CSV table of C-alpha atoms in Angstrom, one decimal:
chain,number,residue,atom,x,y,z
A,4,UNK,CA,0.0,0.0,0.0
A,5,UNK,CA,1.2,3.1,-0.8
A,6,UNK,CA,2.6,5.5,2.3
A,7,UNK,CA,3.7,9.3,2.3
A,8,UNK,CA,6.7,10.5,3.8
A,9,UNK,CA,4.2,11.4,6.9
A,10,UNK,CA,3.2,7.6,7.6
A,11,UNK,CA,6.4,6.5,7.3
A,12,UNK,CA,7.7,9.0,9.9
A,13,UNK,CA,5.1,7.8,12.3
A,14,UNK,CA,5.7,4.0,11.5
A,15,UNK,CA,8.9,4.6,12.2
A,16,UNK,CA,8.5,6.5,15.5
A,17,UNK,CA,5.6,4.2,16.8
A,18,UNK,CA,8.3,0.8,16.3
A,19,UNK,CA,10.4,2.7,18.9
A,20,UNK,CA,8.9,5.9,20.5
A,21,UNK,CA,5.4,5.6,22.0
A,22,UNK,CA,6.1,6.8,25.7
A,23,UNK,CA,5.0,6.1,28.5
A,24,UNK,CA,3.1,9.0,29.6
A,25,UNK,CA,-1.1,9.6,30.0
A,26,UNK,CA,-1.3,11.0,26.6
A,27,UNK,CA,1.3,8.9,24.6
A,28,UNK,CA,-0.3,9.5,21.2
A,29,UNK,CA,1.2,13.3,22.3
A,30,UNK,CA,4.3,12.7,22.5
A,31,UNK,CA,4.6,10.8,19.1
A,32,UNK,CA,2.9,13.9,17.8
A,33,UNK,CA,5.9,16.3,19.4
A,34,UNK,CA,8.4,14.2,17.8
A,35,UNK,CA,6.4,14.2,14.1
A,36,UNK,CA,6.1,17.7,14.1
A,37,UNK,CA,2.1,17.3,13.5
A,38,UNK,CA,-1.0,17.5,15.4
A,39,UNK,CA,-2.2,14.7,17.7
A,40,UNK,CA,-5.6,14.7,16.2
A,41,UNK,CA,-3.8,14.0,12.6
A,42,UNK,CA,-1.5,11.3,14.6
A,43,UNK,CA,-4.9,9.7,16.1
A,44,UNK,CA,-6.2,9.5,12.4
A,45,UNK,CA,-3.3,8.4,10.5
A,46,UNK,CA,-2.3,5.3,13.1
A,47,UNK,CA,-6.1,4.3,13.0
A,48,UNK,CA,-6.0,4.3,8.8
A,49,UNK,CA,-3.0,2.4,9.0
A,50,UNK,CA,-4.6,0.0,11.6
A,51,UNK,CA,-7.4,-0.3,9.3
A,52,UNK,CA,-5.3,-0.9,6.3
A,53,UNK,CA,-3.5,-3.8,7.9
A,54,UNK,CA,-0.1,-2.0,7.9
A,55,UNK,CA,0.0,-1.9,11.9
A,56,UNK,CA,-0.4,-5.1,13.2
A,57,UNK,CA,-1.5,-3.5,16.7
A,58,UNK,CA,0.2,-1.3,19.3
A,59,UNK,CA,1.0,-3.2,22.0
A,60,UNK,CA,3.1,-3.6,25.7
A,61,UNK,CA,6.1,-6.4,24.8
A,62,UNK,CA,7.1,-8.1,27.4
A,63,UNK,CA,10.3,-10.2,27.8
A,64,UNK,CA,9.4,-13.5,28.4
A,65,UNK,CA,12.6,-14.4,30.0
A,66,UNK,CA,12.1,-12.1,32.1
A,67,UNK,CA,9.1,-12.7,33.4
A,68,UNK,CA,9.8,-16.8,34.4
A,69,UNK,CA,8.9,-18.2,31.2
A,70,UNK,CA,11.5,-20.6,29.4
A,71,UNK,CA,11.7,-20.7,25.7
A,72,UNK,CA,13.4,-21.7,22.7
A,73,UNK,CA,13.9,-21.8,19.2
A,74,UNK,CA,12.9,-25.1,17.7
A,75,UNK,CA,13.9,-26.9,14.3
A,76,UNK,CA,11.5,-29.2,13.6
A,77,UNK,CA,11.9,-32.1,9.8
A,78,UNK,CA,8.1,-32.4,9.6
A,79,UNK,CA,6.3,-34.3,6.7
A,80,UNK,CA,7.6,-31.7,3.8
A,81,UNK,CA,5.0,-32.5,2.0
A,82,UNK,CA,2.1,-31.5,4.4
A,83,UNK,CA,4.1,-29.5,7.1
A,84,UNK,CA,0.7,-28.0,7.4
A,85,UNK,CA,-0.7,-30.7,9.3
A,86,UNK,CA,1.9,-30.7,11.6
A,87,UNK,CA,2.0,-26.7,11.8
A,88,UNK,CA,-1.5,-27.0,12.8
A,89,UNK,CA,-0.9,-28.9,16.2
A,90,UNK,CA,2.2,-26.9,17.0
A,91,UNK,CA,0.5,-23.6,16.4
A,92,UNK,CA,-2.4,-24.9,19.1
A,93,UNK,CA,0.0,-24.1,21.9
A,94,UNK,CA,-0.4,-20.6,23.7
A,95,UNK,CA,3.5,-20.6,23.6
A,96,UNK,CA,3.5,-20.4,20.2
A,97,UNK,CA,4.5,-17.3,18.5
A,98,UNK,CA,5.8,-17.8,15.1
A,99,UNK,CA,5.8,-20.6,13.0
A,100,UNK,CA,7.6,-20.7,9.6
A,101,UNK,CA,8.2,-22.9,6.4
A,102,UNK,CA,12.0,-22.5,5.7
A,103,UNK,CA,13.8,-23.6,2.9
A,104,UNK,CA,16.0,-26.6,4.9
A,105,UNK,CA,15.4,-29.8,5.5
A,106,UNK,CA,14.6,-29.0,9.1
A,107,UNK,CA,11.9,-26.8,7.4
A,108,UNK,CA,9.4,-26.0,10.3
A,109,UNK,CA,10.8,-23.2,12.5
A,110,UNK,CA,9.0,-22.2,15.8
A,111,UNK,CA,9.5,-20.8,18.9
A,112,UNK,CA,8.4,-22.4,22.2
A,113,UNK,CA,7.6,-20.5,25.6
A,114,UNK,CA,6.1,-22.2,28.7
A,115,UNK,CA,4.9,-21.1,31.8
A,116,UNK,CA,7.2,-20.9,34.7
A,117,UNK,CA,4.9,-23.6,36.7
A,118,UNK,CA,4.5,-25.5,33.7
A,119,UNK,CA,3.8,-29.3,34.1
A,120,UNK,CA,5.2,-30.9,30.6
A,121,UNK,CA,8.1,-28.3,30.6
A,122,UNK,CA,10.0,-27.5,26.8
A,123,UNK,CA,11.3,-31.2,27.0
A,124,UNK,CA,8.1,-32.5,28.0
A,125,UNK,CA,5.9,-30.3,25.3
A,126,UNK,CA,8.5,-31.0,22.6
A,127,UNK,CA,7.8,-34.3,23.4
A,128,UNK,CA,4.1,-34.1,22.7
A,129,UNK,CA,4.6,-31.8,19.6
A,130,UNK,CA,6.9,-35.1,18.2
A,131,UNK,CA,4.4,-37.6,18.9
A,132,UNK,CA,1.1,-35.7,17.5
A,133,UNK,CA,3.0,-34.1,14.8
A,134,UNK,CA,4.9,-37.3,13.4
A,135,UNK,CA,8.3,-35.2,13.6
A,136,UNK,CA,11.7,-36.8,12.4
A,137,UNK,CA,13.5,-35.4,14.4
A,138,UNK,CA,13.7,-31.7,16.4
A,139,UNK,CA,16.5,-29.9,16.9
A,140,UNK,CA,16.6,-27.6,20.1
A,141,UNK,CA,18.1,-24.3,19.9
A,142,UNK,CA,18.1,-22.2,22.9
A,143,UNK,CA,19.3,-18.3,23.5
A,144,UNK,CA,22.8,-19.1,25.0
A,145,UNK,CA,23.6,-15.1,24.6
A,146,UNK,CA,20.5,-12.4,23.5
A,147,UNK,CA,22.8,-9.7,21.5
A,148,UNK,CA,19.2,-8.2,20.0
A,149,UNK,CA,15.8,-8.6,20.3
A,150,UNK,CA,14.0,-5.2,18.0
A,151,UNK,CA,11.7,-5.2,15.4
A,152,UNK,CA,11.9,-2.0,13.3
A,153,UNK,CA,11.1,-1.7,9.8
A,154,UNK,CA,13.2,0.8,8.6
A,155,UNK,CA,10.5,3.0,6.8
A,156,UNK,CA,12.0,5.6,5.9
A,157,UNK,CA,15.4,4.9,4.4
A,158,UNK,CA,16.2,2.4,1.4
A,159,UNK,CA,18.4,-0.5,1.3
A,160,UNK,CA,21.9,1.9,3.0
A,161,UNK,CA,20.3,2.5,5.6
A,162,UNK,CA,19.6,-0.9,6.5
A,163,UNK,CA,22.9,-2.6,5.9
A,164,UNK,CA,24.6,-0.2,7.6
A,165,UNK,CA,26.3,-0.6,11.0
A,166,UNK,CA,25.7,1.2,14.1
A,167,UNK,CA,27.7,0.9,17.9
A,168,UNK,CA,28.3,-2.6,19.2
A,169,UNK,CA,26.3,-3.4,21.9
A,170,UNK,CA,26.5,-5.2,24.9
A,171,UNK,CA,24.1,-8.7,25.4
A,172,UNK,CA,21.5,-8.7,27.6
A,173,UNK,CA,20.6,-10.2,30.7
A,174,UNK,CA,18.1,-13.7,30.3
A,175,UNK,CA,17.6,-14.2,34.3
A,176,UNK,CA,14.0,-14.1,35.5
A,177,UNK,CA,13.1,-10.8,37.4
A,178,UNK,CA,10.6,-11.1,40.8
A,179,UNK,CA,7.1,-10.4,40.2
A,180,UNK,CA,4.7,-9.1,42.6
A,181,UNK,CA,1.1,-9.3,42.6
A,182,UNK,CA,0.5,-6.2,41.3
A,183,UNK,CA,3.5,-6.3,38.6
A,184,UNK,CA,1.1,-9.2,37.3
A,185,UNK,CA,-2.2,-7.8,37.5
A,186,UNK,CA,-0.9,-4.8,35.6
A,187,UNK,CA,1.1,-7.3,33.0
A,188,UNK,CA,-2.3,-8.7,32.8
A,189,UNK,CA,-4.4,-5.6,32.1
A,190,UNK,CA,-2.3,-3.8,29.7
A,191,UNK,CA,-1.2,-7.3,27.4
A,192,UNK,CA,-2.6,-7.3,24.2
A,193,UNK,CA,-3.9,-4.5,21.1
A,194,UNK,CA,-3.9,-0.9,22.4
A,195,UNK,CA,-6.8,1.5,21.5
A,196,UNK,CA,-6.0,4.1,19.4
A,197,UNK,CA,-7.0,6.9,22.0
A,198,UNK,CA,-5.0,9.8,23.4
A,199,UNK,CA,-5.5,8.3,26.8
A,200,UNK,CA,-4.3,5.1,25.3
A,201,UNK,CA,-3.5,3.9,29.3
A,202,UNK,CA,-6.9,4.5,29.9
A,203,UNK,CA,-8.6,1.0,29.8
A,204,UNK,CA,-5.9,-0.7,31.3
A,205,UNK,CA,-6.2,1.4,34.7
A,206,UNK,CA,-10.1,0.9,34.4
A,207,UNK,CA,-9.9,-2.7,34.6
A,208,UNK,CA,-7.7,-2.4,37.6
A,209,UNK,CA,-9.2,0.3,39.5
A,210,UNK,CA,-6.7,2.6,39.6
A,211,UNK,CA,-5.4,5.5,38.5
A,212,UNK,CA,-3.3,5.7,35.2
A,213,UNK,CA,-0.4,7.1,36.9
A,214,UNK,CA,0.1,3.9,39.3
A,215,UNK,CA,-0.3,1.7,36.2
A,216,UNK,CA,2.7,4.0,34.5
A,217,UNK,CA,4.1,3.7,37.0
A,218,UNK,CA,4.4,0.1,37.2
A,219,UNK,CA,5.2,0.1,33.9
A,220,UNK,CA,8.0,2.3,34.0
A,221,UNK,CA,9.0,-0.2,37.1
A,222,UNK,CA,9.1,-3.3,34.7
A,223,UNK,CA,10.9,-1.8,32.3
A,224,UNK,CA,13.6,-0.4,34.3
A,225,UNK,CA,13.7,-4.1,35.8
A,226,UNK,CA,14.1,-5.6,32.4
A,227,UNK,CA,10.1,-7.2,32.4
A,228,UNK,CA,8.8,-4.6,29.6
A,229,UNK,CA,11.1,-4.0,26.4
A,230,UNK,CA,8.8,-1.3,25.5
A,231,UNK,CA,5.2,-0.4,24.5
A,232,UNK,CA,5.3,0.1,20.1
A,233,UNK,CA,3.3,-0.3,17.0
A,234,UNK,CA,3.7,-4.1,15.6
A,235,UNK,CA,3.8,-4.2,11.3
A,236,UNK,CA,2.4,-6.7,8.8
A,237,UNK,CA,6.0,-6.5,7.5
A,238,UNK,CA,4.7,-7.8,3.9
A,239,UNK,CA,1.6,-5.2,3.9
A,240,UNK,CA,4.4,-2.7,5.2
A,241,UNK,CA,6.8,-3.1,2.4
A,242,UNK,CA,9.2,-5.6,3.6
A,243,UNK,CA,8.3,-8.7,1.7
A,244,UNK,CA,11.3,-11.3,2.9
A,245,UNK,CA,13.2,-11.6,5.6
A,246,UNK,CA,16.0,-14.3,6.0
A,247,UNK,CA,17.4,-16.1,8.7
A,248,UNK,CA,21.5,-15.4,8.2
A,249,UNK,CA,23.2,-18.5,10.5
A,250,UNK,CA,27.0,-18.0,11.2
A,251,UNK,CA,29.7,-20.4,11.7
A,252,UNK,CA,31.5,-18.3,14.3
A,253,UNK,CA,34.6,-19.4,16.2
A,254,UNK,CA,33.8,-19.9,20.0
A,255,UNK,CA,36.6,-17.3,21.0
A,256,UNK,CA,35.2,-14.9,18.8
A,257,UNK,CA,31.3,-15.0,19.7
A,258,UNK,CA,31.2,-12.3,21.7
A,259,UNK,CA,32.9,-9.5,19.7
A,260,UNK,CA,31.3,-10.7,16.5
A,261,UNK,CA,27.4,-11.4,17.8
A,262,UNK,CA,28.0,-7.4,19.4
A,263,UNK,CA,29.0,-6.5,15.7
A,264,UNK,CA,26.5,-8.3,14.0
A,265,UNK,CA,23.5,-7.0,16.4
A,266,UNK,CA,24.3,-3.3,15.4
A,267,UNK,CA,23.2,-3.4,11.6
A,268,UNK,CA,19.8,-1.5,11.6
A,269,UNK,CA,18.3,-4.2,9.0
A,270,UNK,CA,18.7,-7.0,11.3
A,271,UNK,CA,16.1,-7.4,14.6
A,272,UNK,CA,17.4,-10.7,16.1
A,273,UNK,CA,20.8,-11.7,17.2
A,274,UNK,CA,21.5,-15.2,19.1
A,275,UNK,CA,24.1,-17.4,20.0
A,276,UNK,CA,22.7,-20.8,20.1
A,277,UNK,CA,24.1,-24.3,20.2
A,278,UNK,CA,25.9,-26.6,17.7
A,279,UNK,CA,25.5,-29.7,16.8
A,280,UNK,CA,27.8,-31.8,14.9
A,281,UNK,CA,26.1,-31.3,11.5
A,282,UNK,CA,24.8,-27.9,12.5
A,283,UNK,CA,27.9,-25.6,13.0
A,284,UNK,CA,26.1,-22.7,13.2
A,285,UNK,CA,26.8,-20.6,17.1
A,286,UNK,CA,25.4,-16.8,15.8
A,287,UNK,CA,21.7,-16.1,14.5
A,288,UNK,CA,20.7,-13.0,12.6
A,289,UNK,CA,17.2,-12.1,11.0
A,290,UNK,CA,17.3,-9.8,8.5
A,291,UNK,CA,13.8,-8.1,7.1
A,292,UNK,CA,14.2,-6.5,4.0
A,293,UNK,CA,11.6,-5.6,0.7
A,294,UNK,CA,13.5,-7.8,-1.2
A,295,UNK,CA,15.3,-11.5,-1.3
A,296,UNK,CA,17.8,-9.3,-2.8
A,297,UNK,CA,17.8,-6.8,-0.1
A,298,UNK,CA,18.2,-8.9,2.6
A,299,UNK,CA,21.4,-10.8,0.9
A,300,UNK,CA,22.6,-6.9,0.8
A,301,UNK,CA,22.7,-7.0,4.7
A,302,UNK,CA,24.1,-10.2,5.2
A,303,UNK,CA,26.9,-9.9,2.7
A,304,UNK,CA,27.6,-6.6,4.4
A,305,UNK,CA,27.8,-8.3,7.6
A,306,UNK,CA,30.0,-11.2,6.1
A,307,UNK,CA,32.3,-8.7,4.6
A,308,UNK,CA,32.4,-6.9,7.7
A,309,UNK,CA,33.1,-9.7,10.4
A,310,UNK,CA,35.3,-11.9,7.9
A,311,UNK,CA,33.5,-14.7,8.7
A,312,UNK,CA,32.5,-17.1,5.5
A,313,UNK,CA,31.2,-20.0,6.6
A,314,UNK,CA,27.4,-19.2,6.7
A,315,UNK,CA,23.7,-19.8,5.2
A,316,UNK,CA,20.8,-18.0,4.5
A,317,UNK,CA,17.6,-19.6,5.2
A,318,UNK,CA,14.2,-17.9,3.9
A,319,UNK,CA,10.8,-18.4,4.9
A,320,UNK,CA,8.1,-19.6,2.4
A,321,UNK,CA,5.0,-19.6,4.4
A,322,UNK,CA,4.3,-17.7,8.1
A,323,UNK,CA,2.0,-20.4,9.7
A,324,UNK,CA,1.8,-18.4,12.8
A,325,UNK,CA,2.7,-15.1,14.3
A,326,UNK,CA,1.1,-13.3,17.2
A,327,UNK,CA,2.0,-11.7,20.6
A,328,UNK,CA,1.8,-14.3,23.8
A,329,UNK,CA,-0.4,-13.6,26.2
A,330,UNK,CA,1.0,-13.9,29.6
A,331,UNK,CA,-0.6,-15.4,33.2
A,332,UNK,CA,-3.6,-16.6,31.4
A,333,UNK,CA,-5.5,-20.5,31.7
A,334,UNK,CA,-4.6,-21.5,28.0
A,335,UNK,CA,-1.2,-22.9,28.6
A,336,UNK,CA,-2.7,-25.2,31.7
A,337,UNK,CA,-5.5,-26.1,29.1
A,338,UNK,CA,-3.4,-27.4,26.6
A,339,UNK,CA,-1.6,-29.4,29.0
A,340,UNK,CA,-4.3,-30.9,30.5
A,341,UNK,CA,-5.7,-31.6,26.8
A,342,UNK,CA,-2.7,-33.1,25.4
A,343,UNK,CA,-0.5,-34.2,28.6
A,344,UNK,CA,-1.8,-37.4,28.7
């Protein structure tokens, strides 16, 4: 769909910029130069038009006592839908793709921190109902990145181009009180577009929109809230591919190369994850671009930045699945008490 340099701005600003303040709609408007009520207007058009997914709190689900992973799943190639069907019925799951490999179904797994089955235990029950050949486990050993921003503004320079190395982050669970929950609870899920956007979260609680700022402002300095932004159909928005770029990087050089890696502005996901002996692989990177061919762009930037050679590309053919998990709700117990057995 077609965007003017005033919508891309804003899509741009609402990936990364929607404060938390009473009126946050406000303070994108400050930063776009425009009025709020054209602000209000333009994010609901865009809502309408399927270019924003939703606006939404994102949570870190590390953070908050949840274990997860990566999976790698050889499924029936050729009816991985049958088997993406199952594994998209847990709450846990929130992306599912068809990649070009002959591990070809590609999902992450999150369960709850009181969780019966467990990841082993789940996986289990996803390889039994699903007929699987075999699943490969690929846990976050290191989280270098973990942003989604369409860059909507600039072409394929700006997004192969390489910022400040940064520093991983911390995966340890953070404590949670009953109120950090209730308010996790309250604000989960599609915002309104409303200049009191906070509103209807502190209405369901009871309380004023301050305290629930407040709290907010308390999980994110804690590490439990990433931040509150605008989520994009990336095909409706543009970006039409994205690639997964896997690296064969030396052990002793991880750390200074996943840092260098996480820093291009094209690429949302850095890892390091485990090897295996036919999977030498230790570095992650997604790269979102309009193009196949823009993608490559990043990655062979990266390559010919880091030195390292030994890598592959794989792209996804089909999204089965992709959605924001809902945290401290019944579904996960459900689906354990439906398929435990």
């Amino acid at each position: 769909m077609p965007l003017d340099e005033t919508d891309k701005k804003l899509l741009n600003l609402m990936q990364g910029s929607f404060a938390l303040r009473p009126d946050p709609f406000a303070g994108v408007a400050e930063k776009a130069g425009i009025p709020e009520a054209e602000v209000l207007e333009r994010v609901q058009y865009l809502l309408d038009k399927r270019i924003i997914r939703e606006i939404t709190p994102i949570f870190d689900t590390r953070a908050l006592g949840y274990e997860s992973m990566l999976v790698a799943a050889k499924v029936d190639a050729e009816h991985p839908h049958r088997a993406a069907q199952f594994i998209n019925s847990h709450p846990g799951v929130t992306h599912n793709y068809l990649r070009n490999h002959e591990f070809n179904l590609w999902f992450t797994l999150a369960v709850e921190p009181d969780s019966t089955l467990g990841l082993q235990g789940t996986l289990d029950v996803m390889a039994a109902k699903t007929g699987a050949e075999s699943i490969r486990q690929l846990p976050t050993l290191k989280l270098f990145k973990i942003r989604m921003d369409l860059e909507m503004e600039g072409g394929t320079d700006a997004l192969k181009t390489a910022g400040e190395a940064v520093e991983p982050l911390e995966l340890d669970p953070i404590e949670l009180n009953e109120l950090d929950i209730a308010v996790i609870k309250a604000s989960q899920g599609p915002m309104e577009v409303r200049s009191d956007a906070f509103a209807p979260a502190a209405e369901k609680l009871g309380l004023p929109v301050e305290h629930v700022l407040a709290r907010l402002e308390s999980l994110q300095e804690r590490g439990g809230l990433r931040r509150v932004a605008a989520i994009l159909y990336h095909r409706r928005a543009g970006f039409s591919a994205n690639g997964m770029g896997v690296w064969a990087v030396p052990e002793g050089e991880i750390l200074d190369t996943g840092r260098q890696m996480a820093a291009f502005r094209g690429i949302s996901h850095c890892y390091q994850r485990p090897t295996y002996a036919d999977w030498p692989y230790s570095v992650f990177t997604m790269a979102h671009g309009r193009s196949k061919e823009e993608c490559d762009a990043i990655l062979d930037k990266i390559a010919e930045d880091t030195g390292i050679t030994e890598r592959a590309t794989l792209y996804s053919s089909t999204e089965f699945k992709k959605v924001r998990m809902l945290y401290f709700t019944d579904a996960f117990k459900r689906w354990e008490q439906e398929n435990g057995s």
